Coordinates of C-alpha atoms in Angstrom, one line a residue:
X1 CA -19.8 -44.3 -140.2
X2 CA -17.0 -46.2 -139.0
X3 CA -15.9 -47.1 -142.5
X4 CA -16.0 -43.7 -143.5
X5 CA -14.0 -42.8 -140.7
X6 CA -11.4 -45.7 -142.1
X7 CA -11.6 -44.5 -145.4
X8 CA -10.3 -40.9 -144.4
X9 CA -7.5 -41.6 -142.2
X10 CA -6.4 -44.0 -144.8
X11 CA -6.6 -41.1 -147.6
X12 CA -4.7 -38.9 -144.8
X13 CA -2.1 -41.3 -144.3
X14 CA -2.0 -42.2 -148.2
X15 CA -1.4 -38.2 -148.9
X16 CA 1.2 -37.8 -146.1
X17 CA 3.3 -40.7 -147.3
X18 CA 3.0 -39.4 -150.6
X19 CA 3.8 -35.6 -150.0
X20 CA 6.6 -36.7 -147.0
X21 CA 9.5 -37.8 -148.9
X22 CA 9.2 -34.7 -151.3
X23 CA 9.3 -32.0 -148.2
X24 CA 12.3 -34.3 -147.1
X25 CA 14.1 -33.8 -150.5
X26 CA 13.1 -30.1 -150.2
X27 CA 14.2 -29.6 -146.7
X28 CA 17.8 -31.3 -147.9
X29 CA 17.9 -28.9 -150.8
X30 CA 17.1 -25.6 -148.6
X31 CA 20.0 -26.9 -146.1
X32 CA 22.6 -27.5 -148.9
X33 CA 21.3 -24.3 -150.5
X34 CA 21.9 -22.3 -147.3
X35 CA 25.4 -23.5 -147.2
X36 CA 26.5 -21.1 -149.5
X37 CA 26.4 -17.2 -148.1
X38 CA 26.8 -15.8 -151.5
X39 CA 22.9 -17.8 -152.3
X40 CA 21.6 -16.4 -149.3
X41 CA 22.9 -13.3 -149.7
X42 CA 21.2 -13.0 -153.7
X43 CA 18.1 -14.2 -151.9
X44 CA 17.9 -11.2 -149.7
X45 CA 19.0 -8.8 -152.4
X46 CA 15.9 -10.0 -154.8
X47 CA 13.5 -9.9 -151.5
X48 CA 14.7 -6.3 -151.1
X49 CA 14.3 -5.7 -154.8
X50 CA 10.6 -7.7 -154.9
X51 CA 9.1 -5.5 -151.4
X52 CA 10.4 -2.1 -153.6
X53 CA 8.4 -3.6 -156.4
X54 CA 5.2 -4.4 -154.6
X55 CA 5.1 -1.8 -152.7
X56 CA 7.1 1.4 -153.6
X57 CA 5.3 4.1 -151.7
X58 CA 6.2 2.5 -148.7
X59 CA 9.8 3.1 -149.5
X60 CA 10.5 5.4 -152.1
X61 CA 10.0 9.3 -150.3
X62 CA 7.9 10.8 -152.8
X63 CA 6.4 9.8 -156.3
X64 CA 8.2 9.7 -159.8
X65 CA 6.5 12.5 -160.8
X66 CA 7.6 14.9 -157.8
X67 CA 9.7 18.0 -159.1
X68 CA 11.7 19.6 -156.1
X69 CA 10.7 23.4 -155.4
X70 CA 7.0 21.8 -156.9
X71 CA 6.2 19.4 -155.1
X72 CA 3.9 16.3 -155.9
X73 CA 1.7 16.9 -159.0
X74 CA -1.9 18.1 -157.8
X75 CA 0.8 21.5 -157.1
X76 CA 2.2 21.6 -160.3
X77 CA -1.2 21.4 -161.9
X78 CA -1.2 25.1 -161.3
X79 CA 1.4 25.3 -164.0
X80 CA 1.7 24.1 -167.5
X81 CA 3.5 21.5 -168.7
X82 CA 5.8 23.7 -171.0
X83 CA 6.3 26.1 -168.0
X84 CA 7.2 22.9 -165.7
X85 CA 9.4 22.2 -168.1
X86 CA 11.2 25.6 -168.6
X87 CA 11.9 25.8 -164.9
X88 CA 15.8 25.8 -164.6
X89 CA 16.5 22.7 -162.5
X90 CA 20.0 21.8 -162.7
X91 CA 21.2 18.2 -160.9
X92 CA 21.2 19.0 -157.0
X93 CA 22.8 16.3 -154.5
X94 CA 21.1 16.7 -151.3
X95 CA 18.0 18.6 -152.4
X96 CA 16.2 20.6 -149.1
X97 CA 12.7 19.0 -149.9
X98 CA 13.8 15.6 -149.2
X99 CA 15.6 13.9 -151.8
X100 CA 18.2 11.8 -149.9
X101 CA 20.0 11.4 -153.4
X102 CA 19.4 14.7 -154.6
X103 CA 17.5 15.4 -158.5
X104 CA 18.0 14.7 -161.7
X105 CA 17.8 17.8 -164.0
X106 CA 14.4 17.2 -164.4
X107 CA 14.0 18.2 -160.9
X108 CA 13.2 14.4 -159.8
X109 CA 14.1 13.0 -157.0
X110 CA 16.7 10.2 -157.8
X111 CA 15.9 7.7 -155.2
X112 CA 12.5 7.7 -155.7
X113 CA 13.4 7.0 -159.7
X114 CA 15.2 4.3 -158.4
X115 CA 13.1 2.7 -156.4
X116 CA 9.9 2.8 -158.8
X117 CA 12.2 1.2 -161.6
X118 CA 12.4 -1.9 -159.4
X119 CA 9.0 -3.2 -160.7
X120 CA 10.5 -2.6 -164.7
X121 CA 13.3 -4.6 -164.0
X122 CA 11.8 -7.5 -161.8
X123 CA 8.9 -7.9 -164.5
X124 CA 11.5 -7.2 -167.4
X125 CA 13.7 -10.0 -166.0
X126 CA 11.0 -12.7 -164.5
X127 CA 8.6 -12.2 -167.7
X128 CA 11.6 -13.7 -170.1
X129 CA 13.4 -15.7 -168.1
X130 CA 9.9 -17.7 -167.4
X131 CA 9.2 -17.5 -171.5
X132 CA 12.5 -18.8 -172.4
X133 CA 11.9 -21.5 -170.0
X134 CA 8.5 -22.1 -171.5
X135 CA 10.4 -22.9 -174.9
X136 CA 13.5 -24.3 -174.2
X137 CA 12.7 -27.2 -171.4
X138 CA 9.8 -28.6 -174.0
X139 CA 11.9 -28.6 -176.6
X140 CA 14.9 -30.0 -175.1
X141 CA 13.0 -32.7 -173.4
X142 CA 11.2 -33.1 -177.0
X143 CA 14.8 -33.6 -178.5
X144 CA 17.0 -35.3 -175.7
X145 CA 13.6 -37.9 -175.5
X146 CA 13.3 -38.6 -179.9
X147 CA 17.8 -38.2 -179.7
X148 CA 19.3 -39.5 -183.1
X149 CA 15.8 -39.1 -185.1
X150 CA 14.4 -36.4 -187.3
X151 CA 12.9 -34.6 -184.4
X152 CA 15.6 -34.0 -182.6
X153 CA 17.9 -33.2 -185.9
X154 CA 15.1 -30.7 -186.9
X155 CA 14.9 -29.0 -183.5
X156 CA 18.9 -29.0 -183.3
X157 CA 19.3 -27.4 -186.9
X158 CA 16.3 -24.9 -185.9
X159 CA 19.0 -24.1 -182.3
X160 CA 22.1 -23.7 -185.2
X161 CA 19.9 -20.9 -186.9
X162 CA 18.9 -19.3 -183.9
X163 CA 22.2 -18.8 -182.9
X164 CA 23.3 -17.0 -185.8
X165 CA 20.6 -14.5 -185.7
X166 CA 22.2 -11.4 -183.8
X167 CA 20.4 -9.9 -180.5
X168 CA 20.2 -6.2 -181.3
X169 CA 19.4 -6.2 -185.5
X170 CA 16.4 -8.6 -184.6
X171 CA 14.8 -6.7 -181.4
X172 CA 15.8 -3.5 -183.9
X173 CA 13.5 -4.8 -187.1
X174 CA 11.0 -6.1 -184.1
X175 CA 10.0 -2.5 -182.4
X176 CA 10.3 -1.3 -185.9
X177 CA 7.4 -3.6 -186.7
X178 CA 5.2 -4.2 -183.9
X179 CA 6.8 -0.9 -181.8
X180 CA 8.9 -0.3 -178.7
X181 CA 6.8 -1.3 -176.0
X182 CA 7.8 -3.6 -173.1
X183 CA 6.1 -7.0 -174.1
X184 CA 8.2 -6.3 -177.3
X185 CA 11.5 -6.0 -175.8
X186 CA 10.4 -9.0 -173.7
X187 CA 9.7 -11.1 -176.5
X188 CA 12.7 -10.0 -178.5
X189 CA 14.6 -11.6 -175.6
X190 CA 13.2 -14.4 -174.7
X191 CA 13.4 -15.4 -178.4
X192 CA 17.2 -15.4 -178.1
X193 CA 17.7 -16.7 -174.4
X194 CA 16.0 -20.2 -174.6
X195 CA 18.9 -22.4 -176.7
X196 CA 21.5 -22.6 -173.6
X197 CA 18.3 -24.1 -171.8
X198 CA 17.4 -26.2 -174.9
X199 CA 20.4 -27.9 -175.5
X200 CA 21.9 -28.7 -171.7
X201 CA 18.4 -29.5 -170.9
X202 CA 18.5 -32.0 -174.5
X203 CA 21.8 -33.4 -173.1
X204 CA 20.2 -34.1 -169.3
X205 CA 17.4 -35.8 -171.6
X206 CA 19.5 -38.1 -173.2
X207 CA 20.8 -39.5 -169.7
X208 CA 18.1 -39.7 -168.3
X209 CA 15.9 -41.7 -170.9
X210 CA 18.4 -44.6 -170.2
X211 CA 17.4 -44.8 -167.2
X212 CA 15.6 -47.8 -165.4
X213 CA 12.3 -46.8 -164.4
X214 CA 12.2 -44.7 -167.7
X215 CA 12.2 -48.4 -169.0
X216 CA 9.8 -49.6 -167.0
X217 CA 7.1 -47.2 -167.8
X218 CA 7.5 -47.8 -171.4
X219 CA 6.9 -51.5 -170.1
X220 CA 3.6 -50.8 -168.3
X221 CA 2.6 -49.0 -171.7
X222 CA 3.4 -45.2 -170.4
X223 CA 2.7 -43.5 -173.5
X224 CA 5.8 -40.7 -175.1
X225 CA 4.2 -37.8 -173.9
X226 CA 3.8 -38.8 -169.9
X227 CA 7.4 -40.5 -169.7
X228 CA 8.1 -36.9 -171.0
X229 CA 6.5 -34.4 -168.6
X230 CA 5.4 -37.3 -165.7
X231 CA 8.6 -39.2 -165.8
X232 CA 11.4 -37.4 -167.3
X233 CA 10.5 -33.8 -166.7
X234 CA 10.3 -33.7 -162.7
X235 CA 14.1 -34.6 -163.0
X236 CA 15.4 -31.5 -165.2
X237 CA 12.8 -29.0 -163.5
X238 CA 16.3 -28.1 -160.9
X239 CA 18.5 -27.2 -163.8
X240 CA 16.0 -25.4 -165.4
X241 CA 15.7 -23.1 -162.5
X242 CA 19.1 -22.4 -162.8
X243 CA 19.1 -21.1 -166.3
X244 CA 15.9 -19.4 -165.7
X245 CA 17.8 -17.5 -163.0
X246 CA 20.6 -16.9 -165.2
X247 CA 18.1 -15.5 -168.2
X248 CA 16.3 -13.4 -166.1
X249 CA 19.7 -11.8 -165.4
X250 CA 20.4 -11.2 -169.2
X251 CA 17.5 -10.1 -169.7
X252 CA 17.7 -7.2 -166.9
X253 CA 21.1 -6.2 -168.2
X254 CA 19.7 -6.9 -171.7
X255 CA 16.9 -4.3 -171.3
X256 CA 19.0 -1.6 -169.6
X257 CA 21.5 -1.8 -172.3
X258 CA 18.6 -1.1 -175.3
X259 CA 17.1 1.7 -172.9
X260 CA 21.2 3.1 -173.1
X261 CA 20.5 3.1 -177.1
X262 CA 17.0 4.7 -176.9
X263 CA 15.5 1.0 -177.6
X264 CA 13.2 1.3 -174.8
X265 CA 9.5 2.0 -173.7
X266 CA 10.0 5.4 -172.3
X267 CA 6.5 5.7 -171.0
X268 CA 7.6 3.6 -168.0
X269 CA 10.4 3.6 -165.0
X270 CA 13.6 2.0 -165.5
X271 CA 16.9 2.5 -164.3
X272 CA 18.3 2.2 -168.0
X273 CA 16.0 5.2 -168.9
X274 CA 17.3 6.8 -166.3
X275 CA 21.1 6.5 -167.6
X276 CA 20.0 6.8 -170.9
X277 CA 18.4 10.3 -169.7
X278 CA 22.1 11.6 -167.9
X279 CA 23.8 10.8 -171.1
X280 CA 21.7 12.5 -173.5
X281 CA 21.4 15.7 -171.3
X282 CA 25.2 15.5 -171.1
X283 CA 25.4 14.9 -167.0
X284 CA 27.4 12.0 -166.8
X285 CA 30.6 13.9 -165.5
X286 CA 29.3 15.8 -163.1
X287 CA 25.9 14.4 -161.4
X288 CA 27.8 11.2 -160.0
X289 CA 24.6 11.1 -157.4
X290 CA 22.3 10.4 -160.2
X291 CA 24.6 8.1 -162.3
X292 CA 25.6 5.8 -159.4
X293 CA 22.5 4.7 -157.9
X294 CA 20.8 3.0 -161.5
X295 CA 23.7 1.5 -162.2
X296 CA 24.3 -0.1 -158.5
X297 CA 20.9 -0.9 -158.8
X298 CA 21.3 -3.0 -161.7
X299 CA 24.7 -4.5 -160.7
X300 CA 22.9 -5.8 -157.5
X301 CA 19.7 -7.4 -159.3
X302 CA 21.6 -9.2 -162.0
X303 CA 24.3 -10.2 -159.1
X304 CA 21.5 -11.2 -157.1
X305 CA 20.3 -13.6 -160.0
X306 CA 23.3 -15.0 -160.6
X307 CA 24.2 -15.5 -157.2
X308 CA 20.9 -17.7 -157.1
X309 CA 21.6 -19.9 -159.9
X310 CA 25.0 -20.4 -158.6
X311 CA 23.8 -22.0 -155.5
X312 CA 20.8 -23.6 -157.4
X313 CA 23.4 -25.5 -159.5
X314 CA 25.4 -26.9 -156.4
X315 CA 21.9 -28.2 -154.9
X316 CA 20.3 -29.9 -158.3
X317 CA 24.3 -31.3 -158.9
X318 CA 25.8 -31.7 -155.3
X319 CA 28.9 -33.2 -156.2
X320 CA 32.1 -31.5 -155.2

């Protein structure tokens, strides 16, 4: 028994040297990170963002599909749908049933719109910043790691095309294909958004294969692939956060800006449906109460992003 009791409190002690220098590292990357307001300040913004997300009935005063005068839909079961929509309901700031900022012409409240688009944009933005991180960091490690051979030289020429391939003609011919849904849009730009993360994370690559203990491994027999993801990889993981926070910001601008141009999946909330909607009814002069809020709303999000990666990029290259 007494060996077994040896045996654990050596395991214990193993795993807390092993795991202690790591929180160290993160504790001195939280502190520098916290120097900067302006990260801090994007991390609140995106919490804000995330809790209207998760939970929007807790925030939003009534549902998307409450029309003032109406009320939620169980009462306007009673009418049609062709006579809900005939009613006359013109853009109203400050709407009696509790719309702090006022109705759409629709007859929806516009901070509840708001509010319910969160979940569009944070899924929009997270879903292809993560995919073009998925592609770019194995292929640049791929490249930087085989530099000056015909694998990188293939991957490279494969970046040159890519970047010649324009955004909105190739998301165009994609929902003309497959359809305008979200995973679409998505897809369309993650495929464009990974070769900024490719090649910077190619050029950290080449650096860092020089390195000493990269040579030792190859000494003690460390096969390509785990100097790649054990050895090399753990080292550009920082930078890639940054550029996923920077994607994810393109990609929530990206997606409001196709919704604008009726490229969009306008099943679902989103706050570029929502401008798309006050330009095509011909609102955007005079209902400044529903124009303002979407487009604060995205302002703040991609801001918030941006702020991120900002700090993230001071704490993964500290010096000054």
């Amino acid at each position: 028994m007494a060996t077994g009791q040896g045996d654990t409190d050596t395991d214990g002690e193993s795993y807390t040297r092993r795991w202690e220098p790591r929180l160290e590292r993160l504790k001195r990357g939280w502190s520098r990170y916290t120097e900067h307001n302006i990260g801090v300040l994007g991390l609140v913004i995106l919490a804000v963002f995330s809790l209207w997300a998760v939970i929007p009935g807790v925030f939003a005063p009534h549902s998307p599909d409450w029309i003032a005068f109406l009320g939620e839909p169980p009462i306007q079961s009673r009418l049609t749908a062709e006579q809900v929509r005939s009613l006359p309901h013109p853009p109203a700031f400050g709407d009696p049933f509790f719309a702090p900022l006022g109705t759409n012409a629709n007859g929806n409240g516009i901070l509840s719109l708001v509010i319910y688009s969160a979940s569009n944009a944070m899924y929009i933005g997270l879903a292809a910043g993560l995919l073009s991180s998925l592609v770019g960091v194995p292929l640049g490690l791929i490249s930087g790691f085989y530099g000056d051979t015909w694998i990188d030289e293939a991957i490279q020429r494969f970046v040159d095309v890519m970047y010649g391939l324009p955004f909105l003609p190739f998301l165009i011919v994609l929902v003309a294909i497959r359809g305008i849904t979200t995973t679409n849009i998505i897809i369309g730009i993650a495929v464009t958004s990974w070769l900024n993360n490719c090649i910077t994370i190619r050029g950290e690559t080449l650096s860092l294969k020089e390195r000493s203990y990269v040579e030792s491994a190859k000494v003690a027999g460390a096969s390509d692939t785990r100097i790649i993801f054990r050895h090399i990889m753990p080292n550009v993981l920082p930078i890639s956060f940054v550029f996923l926070a920077q994607d994810a910001a393109g990609a929530v601008i990206a997606q409001a800006s196709l919704a604008y141009l009726g490229l969009a999946d306008f099943t679902a909330n989103s706050w570029g449906i929502m401008l798309e909607n006050i330009k095509s009814q011909g609102y955007i002069f005079d209902a400044w109460w529903w124009l303002l809020p979407p487009g604060i709303a995205l302002m703040l999000m991609a801001a918030s992003f941006y702020f991120i990666g900002f700090s993230m990029e001071d704490v993964t290259n500290p010096q000054r």
